[in-house]
XYZ file of C-alpha atoms in Angstrom:
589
model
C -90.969 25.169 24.161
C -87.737 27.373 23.925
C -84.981 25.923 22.292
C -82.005 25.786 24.724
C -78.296 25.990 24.108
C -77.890 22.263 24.891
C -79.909 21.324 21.717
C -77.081 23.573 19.886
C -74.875 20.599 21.390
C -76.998 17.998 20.398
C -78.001 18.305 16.918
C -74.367 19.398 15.813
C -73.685 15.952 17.128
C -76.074 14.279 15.573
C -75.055 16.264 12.040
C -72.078 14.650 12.544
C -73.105 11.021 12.451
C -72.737 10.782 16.404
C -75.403 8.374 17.426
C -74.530 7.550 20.975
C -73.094 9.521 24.517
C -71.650 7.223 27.025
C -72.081 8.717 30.450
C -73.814 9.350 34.129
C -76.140 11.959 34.807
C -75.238 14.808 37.141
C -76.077 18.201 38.968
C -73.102 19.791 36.386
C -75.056 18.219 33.380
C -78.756 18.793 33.687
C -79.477 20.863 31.541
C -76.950 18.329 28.604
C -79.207 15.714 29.709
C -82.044 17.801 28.825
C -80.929 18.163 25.429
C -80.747 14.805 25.054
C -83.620 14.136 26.161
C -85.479 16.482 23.266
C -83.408 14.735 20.654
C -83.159 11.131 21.843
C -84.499 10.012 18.410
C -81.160 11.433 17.118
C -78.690 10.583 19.666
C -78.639 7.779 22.358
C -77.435 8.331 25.967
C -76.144 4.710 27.329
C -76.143 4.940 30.781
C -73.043 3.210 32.558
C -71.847 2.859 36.304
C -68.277 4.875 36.366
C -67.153 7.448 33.905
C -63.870 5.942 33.844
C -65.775 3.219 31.784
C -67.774 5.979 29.815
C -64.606 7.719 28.316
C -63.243 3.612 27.719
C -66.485 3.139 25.846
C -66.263 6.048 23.351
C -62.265 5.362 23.261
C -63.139 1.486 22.251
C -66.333 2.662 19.881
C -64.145 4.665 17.898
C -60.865 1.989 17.430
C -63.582 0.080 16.226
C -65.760 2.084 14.044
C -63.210 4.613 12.671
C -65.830 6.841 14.559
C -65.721 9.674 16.749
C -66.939 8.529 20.310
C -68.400 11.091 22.646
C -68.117 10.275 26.595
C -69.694 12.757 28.922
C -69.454 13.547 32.571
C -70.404 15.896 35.504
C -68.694 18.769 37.081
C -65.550 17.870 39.070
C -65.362 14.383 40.334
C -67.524 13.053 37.174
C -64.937 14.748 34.701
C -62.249 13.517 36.739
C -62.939 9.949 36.508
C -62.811 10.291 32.547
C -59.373 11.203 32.868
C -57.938 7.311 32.300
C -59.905 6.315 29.905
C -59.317 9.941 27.753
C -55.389 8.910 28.205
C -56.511 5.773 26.378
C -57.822 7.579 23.817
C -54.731 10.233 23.516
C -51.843 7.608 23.521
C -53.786 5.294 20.961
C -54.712 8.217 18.558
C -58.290 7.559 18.745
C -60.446 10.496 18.068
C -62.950 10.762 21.230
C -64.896 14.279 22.346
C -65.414 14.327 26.352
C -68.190 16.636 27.440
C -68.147 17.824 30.721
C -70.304 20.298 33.094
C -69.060 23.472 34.999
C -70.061 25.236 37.779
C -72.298 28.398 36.932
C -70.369 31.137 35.315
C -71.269 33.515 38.009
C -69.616 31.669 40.979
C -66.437 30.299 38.855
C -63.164 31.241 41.459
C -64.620 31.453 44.149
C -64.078 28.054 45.231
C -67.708 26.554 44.815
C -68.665 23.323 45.488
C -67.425 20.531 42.749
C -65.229 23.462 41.220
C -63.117 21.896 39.351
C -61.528 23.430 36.255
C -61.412 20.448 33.796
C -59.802 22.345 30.813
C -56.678 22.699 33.136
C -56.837 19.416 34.024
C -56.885 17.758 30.951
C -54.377 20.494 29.025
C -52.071 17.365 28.818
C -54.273 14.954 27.509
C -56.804 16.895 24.716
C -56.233 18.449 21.321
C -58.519 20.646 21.583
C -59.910 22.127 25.084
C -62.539 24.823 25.239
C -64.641 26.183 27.638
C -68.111 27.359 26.526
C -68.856 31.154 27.421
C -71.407 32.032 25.193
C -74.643 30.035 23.492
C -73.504 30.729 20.008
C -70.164 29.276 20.202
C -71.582 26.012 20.453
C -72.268 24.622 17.097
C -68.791 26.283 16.063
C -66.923 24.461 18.981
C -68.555 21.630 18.427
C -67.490 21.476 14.900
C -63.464 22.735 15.440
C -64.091 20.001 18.332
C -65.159 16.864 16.228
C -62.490 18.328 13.100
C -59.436 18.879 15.502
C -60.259 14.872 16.991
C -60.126 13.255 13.576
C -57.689 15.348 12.453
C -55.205 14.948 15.120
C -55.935 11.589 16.121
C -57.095 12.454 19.630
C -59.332 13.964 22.432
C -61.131 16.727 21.930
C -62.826 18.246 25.235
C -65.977 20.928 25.704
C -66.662 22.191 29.402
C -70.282 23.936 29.723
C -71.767 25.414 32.605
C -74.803 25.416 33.899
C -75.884 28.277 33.112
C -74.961 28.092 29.826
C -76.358 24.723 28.800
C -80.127 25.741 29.877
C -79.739 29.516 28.329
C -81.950 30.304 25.245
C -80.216 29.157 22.218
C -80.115 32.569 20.822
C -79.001 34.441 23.586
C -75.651 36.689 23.757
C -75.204 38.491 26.732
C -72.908 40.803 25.928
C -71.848 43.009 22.785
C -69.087 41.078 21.043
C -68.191 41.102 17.002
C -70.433 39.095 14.780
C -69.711 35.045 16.014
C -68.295 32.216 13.493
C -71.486 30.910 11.978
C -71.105 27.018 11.448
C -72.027 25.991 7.428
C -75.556 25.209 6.671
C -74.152 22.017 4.741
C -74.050 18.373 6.589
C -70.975 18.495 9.228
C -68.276 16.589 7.563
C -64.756 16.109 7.795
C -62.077 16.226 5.058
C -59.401 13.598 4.933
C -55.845 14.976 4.453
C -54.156 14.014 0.905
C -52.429 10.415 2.113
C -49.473 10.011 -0.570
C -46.205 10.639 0.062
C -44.173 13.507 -2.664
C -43.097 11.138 -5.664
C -39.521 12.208 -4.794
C -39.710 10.707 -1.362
C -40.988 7.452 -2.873
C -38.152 7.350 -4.822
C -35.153 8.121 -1.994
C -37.560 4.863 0.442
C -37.487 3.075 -2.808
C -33.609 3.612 -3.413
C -32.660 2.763 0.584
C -34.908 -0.273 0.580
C -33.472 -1.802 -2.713
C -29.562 -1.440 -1.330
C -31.147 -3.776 1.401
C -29.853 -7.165 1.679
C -31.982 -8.198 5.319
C -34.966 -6.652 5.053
C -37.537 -6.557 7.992
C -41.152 -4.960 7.683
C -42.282 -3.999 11.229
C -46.293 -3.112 11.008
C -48.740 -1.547 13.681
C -51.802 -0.665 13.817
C -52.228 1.836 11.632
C -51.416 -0.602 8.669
C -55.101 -2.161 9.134
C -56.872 -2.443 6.054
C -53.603 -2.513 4.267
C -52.846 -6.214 4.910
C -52.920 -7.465 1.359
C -50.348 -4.996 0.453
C -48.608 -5.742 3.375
C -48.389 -9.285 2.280
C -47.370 -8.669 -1.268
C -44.426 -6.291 0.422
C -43.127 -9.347 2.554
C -43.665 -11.233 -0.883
C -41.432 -9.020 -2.943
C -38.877 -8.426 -0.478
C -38.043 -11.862 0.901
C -39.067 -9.630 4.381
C -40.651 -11.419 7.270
C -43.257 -8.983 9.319
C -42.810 -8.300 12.873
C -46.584 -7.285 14.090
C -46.870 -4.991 16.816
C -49.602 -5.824 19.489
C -51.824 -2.901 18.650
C -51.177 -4.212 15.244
C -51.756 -7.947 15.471
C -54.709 -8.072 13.190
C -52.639 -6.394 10.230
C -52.045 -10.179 8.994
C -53.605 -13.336 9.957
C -51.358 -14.870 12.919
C -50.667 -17.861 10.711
C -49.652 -16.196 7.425
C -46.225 -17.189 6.297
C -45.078 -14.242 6.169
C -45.292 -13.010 10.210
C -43.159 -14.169 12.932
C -45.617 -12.777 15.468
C -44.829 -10.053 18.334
C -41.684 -7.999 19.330
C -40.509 -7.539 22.381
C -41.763 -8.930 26.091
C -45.098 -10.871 24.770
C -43.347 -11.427 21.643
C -42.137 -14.318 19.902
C -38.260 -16.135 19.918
C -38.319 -15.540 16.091
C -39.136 -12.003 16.319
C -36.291 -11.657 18.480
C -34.002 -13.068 16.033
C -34.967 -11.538 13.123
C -34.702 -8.450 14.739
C -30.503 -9.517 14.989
C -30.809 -10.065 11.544
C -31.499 -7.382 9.852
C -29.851 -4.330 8.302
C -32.646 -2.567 6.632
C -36.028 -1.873 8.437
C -39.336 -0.461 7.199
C -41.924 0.688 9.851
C -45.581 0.853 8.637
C -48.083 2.211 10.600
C -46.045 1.842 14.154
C -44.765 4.206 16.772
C -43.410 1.180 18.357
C -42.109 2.162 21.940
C -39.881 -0.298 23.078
C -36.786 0.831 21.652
C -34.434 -1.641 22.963
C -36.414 -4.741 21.441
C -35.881 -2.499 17.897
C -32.697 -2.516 15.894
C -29.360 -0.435 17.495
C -29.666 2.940 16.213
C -27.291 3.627 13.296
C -26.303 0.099 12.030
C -29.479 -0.277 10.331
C -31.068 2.271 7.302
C -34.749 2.812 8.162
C -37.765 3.661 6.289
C -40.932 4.346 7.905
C -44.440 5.226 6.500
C -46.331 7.308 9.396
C -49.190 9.296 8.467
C -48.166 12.127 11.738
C -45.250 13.483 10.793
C -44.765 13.902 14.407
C -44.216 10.942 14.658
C -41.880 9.992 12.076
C -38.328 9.336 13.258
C -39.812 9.196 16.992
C -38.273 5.863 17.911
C -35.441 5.309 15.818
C -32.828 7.622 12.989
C -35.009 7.245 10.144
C -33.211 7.556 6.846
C -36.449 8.162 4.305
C -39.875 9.211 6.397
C -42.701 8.836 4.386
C -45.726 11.086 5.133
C -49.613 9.028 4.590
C -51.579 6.474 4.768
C -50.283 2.805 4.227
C -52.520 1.369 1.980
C -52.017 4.777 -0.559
C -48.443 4.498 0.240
C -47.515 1.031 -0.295
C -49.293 0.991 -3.558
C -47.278 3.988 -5.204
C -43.821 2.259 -3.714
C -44.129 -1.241 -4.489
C -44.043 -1.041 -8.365
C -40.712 1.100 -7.512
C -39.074 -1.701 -5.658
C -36.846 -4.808 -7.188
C -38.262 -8.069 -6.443
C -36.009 -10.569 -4.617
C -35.164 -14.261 -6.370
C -36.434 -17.147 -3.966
C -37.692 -16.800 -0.026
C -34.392 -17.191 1.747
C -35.821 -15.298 4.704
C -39.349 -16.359 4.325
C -38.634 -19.604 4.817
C -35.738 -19.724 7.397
C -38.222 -17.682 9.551
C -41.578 -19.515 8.806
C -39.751 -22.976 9.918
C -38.118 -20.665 12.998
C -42.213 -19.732 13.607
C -43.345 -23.898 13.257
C -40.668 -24.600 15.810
C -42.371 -21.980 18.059
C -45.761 -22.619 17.563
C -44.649 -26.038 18.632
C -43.299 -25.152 22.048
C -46.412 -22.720 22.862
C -48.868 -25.863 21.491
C -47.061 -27.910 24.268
C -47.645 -25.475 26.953
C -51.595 -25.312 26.183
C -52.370 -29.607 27.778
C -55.527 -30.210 28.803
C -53.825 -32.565 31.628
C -52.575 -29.499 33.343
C -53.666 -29.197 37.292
C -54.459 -26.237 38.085
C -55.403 -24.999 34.754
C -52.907 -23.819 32.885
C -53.438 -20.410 31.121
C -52.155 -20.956 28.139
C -54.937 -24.004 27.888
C -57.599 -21.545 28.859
C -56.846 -19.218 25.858
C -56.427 -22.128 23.276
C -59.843 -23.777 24.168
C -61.352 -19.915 23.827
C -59.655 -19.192 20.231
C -60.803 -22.648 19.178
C -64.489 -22.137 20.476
C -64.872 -18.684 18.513
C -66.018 -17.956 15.729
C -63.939 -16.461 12.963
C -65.160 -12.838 12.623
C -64.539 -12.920 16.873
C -63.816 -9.827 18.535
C -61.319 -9.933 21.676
C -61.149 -7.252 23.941
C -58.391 -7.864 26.313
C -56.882 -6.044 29.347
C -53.083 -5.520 30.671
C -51.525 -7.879 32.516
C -50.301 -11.378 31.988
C -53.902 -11.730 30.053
C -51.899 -9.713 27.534
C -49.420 -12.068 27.124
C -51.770 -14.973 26.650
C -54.298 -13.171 23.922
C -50.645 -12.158 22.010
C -49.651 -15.823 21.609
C -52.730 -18.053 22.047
C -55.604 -15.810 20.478
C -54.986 -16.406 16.661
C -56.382 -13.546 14.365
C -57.878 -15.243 11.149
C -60.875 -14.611 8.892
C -62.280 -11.199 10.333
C -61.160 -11.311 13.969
C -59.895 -8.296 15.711
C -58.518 -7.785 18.867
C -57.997 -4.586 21.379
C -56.999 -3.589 23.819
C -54.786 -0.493 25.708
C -51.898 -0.266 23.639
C -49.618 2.844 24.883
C -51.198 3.131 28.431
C -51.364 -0.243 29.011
C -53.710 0.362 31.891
C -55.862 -1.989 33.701
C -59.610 -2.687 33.232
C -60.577 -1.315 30.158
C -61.023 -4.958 28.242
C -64.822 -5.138 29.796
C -66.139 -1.328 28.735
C -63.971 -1.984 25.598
C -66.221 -4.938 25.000
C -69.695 -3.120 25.598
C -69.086 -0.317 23.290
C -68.446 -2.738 20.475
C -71.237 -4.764 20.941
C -73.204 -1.760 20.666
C -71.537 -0.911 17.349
C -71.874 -4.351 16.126
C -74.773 -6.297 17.572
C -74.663 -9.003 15.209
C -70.719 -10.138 15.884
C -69.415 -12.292 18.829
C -67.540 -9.928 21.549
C -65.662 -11.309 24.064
C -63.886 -9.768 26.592
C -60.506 -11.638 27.595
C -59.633 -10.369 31.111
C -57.938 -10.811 34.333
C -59.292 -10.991 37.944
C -58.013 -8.076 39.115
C -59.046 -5.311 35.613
C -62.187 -6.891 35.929
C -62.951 -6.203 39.780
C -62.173 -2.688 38.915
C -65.317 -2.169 36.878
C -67.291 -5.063 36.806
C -70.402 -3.034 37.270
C -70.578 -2.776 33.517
C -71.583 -6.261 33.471
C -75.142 -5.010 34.392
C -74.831 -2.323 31.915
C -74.219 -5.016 29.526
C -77.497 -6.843 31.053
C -79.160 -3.564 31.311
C -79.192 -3.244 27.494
C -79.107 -6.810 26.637
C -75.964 -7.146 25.088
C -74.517 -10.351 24.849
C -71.165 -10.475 25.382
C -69.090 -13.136 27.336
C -66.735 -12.276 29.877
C -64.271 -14.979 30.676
C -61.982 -14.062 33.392
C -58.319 -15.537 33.718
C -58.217 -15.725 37.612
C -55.148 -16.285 39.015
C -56.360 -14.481 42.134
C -53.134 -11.762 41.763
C -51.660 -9.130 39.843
C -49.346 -11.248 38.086
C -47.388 -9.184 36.150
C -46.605 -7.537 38.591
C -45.556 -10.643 40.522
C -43.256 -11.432 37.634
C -41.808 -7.544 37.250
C -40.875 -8.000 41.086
C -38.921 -11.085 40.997
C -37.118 -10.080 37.546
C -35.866 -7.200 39.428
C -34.466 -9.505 41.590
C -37.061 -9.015 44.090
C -39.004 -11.078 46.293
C -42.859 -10.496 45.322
C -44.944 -8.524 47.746
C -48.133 -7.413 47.725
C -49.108 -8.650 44.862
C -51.736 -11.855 45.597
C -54.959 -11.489 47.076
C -56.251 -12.879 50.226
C -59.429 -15.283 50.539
C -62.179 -15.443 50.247
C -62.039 -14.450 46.303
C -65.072 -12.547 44.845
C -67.871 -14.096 43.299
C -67.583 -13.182 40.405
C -70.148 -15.971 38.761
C -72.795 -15.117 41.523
C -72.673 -11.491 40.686
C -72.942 -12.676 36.754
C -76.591 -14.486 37.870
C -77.110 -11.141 39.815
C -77.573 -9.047 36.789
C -79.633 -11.333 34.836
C -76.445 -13.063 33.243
C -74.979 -16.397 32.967
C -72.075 -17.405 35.248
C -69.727 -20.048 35.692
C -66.855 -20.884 38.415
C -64.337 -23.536 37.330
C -61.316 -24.852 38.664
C -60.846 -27.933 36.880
C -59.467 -28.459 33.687
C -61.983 -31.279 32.563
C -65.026 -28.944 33.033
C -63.372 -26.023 30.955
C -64.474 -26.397 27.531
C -67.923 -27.067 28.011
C -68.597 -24.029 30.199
C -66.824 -21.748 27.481
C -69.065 -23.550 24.495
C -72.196 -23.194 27.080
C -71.004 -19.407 27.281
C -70.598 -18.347 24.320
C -74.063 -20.112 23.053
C -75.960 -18.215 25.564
C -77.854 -15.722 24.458
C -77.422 -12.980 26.506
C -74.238 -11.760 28.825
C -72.545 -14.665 29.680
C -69.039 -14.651 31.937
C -66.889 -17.736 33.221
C -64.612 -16.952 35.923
C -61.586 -19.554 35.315
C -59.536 -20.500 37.934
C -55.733 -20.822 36.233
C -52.069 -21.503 37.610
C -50.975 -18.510 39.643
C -47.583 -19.302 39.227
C -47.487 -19.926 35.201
C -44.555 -17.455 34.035
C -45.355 -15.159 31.073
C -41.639 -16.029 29.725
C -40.488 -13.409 27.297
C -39.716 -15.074 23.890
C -35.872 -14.748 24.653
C -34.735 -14.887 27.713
C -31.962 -12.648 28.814
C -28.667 -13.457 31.371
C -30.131 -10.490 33.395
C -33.283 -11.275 33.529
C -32.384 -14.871 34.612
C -29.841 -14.045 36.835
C -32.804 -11.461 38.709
C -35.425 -14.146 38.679
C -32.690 -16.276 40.364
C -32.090 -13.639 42.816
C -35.228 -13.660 43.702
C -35.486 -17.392 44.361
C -32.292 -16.890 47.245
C -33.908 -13.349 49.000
C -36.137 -15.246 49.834
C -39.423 -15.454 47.435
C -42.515 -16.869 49.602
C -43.768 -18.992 46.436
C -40.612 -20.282 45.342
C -41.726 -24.172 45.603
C -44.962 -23.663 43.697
C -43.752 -21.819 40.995
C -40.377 -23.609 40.725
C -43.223 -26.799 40.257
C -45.140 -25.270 37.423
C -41.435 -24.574 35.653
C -40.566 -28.080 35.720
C -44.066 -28.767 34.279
C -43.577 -26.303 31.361
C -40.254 -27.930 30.640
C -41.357 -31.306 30.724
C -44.240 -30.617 27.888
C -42.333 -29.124 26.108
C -39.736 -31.856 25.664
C -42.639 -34.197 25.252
C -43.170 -32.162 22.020
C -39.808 -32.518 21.049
């Protein structure tokens, strides 16, 4: 049988470790499909229901693996649908290829069905964006595809048409110069030198020393580096802020963190913040600028390994270009150690207090059930190498406080795009990767109504992980963002009757729960996350619980108040569950 240009695709793929596609058949892909077909010992196609969830898959596979993921899709409407989850991918720096189909070369312009030009459309959002016009381009592309990803940190994209991806693998229609031949060798890519000029080291090393309140602020590209990070806290007297993308930098209860910054952050963080005249910035393009030190009264170092990105958020005095771990090892023997833990331990009784006040908000007594409750009882029911996937939302707020990252936990979720339902396809994809660890994906009713078709996919391939769904039948951030704007909400809760979300759980082969009183809680999580295939427990919690910002502001009161007098429909009900918060938490004092 004749090779066809589609195996070209393939095989590069599979030279370059790539061992699964997440996708959907289509007209605009035959002939890929084919391909993989030939060389399904090589590469795996996992079959979803929306490509939106494909391109989260390969977006979540590679956060977790350190992999490339590979998401394709159809012509038009198919390639289209990637589009959210490739944003994902773009604003997280997570190196993903998308494959997508094209209309036959002949008929491109003249408005053809599904003709949809994908390489414009996703200009914005790839770093790297071909088109294939030829057979023989495609084990080059492929490889200045899969480089360019890793290399930059992003998406890469491929468009083939039809015609092309069932062509002879040999063929060249036309005369042209000799192609780019790709190397015989095994495809690999080669890692950038990660240390920073000895020079630089020296200037960070100089600003950081003159410090008197030092802060470390880490993200997520400081994983793997936490030891270091640790010993940098140690020898500056610095408490560490941790980012959200970067909560599992340091365990949650290490003395040295005061949590989160900024709106699902911590009281402490905010404080320390106010406190401090010299900041270093590992790993972290941190957006939020106004939760972040005024500009100019504090000297800033930051290790990034983009130089892009250095300086992005804030005047940086010393930017220092690599990786963390490399980094932080060639600075700290340059830096002065600090007498006693001043800092350290103002902040880590600061943190006790705090833990405190959240502990109080977590009772069991709590009717309806209060959210905060809900994630305690799941952080104490996993296990320790636990993997939460979590969607945006007020969900978000809860996993950043309640979900403690200890032992080998990790935790994702969409950092920079912070877009809804993504915490269910993340969840799939890293089962996949990791069969053997405990996945759970942490998410609210309305990301998971989005795509909760993947819960048969899940089924389908008899992956076990367990959904449990934080349902307060609403988009409650939203709720919240309305009245803090002084707004009454509006639109914003759903109408009965609610989706059965536990019925379609037994639908696709899984277990399913429903549960609405507190009592009843912890044994349908333990039952769960026992059960030994997909498992989800839709958990009916407070739709009124506040995600309170660790500091509140006299604006943001004064809104929330305005709210209250223009006339917000729900004001009894949640005024009610704010008297209840208060009263715990003077029951803990």
């Amino acid at each position: 049988m004749e090779q066809i240009a589609s195996e070209h695709l393939v095989t590069r793929l599979a030279d370059w470790g790539v061992d699964t596609v997440f996708g959907i058949p289509g007209d605009g892909i035959n002939g890929i499909m084919e391909g993989l077909r030939r060389h399904s010992d090589r590469v795996r196609f996992f079959l979803v229901h929306h490509e939106e969830a494909a391109a989260f898959m390969a977006t979540a596979y590679a956060k977790a693996t350190g992999k490339l993921g590979v998401c394709l899709a159809t012509s038009g409407p198919g390639g289209i649908h990637l589009a959210n989850g490739l944003y994902d991918a773009a604003m997280d720096h997570a190196p993903v290829l998308a494959i997508t189909g094209m209309q036959e070369t002949a008929v491109l312009g003249t408005g053809y069905q599904q003709e949809v030009h994908l390489d414009r459309l996703y200009a914005d959002v790839s770093v790297y964006n071909q088109v294939v016009v030829n057979p023989e381009q495609l084990p080059t592309l492929v490889d200045l595809a899969i480089r360019t990803a890793y290399a930059r940190r992003g998406v890469a994209h491929l468009s083939i048409p039809n015609d092309i991806q069932v062509a002879s693998a040999s063929a060249t229609p036309y005369q042209h110069v000799a192609p780019v031949r790709a190397p015989k060798t095994a495809a690999v890519y080669l890692q950038p030198a990660a240390r920073p000029r000895d020079e630089d080291l020296r200037a960070a090393a100089d600003v950081i020393n003159a410090g008197k309140a030092i802060t470390i602020l880490a993200g997520v590209g400081a994983r793997g580096a936490g030891r270091l990070v640790e010993q940098l806290a140690e020898t500056l007297d610095a408490p560490v802020i941790k980012t959200l993308n970067g909560k599992m930098v340091i365990p949650d209860d290490s003395p040295y963190t005061t949590g989160g910054l900024g709106l699902l952050g911590t009281g402490p963080s905010e404080d320390l913040v106010q406190d401090t005249d010299t900041l270093v910035m590992l790993g972290t393009n941190f957006p939020y600028t106004k939760h972040l030190p005024p500009a100019g009264k504090t000297k800033v170092v930051q290790i990034e390994i983009d130089p892009v990105r250095a300086g992005v958020r804030l005047p940086t005095d010393v930017p220092l270009i690599g990786d963390v771990a490399t980094t932080l090892e060639a600075l700290l023997p340059m830096l002065n150690g600090r007498v006693g833990h001043g800092r350290l331990g103002t902040y880590a009784a600061k943190m006790r207090d705090w833990r405190e006040k959240l502990a109080a908000l977590e009772s069991a007594e709590r009717e309806p059930i209060a959210p905060q409750y809900l994630a305690r009882l799941l952080d104490d029911l996993a296990t320790d190498d636990a993997v939460l996937t979590c969607d945006s939302g007020t969900i978000a707020t809860w996993a950043a406080r309640h979900w403690q990252i200890r032992g080998d936990r990790e935790f994702y979720l969409s950092g920079n795009l912070a877009t809804m339902a993504p915490g269910l396809p993340y969840a799939i994809a890293i089962q996949h990767a990791y069969p053997g660890r405990q996945v759970i994906c942490y998410q609210g009713d309305g990301g998971f109504a989005m795509l909760m078709a993947e819960f048969h996919t899940a089924a389908q391939y008899e992956l076990p992980i367990k959904v449990v769904i934080n349902n307060n039948n609403s988009l409650g951030q939203i709720l919240w963002e309305q009245m803090v704007l002084g707004y009454p909400e509006h639109g914003v809760r759903y109408a009965n009757p609610q989706p059965a979300f536990a019925e379609w759980a037994h639908g696709c082969g899984g277990y399913g729960a429903r549960i609405d009183r507190p009592g009843d809680l912890r044994d349908a999580l333990r039952d769960a996350l026992n059960h030994p295939g997909p498992a989800l427990v839709d958990v009916a919690v407070d739709p009124n619980e506040p995600p309170m910002p660790g500091k509140v502001s006299y604006e943001q009161a004064k809104k929330f108040s305005q709210s209250f007098l223009r006339g917000q429909p729900s004001k009894t009900a949640i005024a009610t569950t704010l008297f209840k918060d208060r009263i715990q938490q003077l029951r803990a004092d």
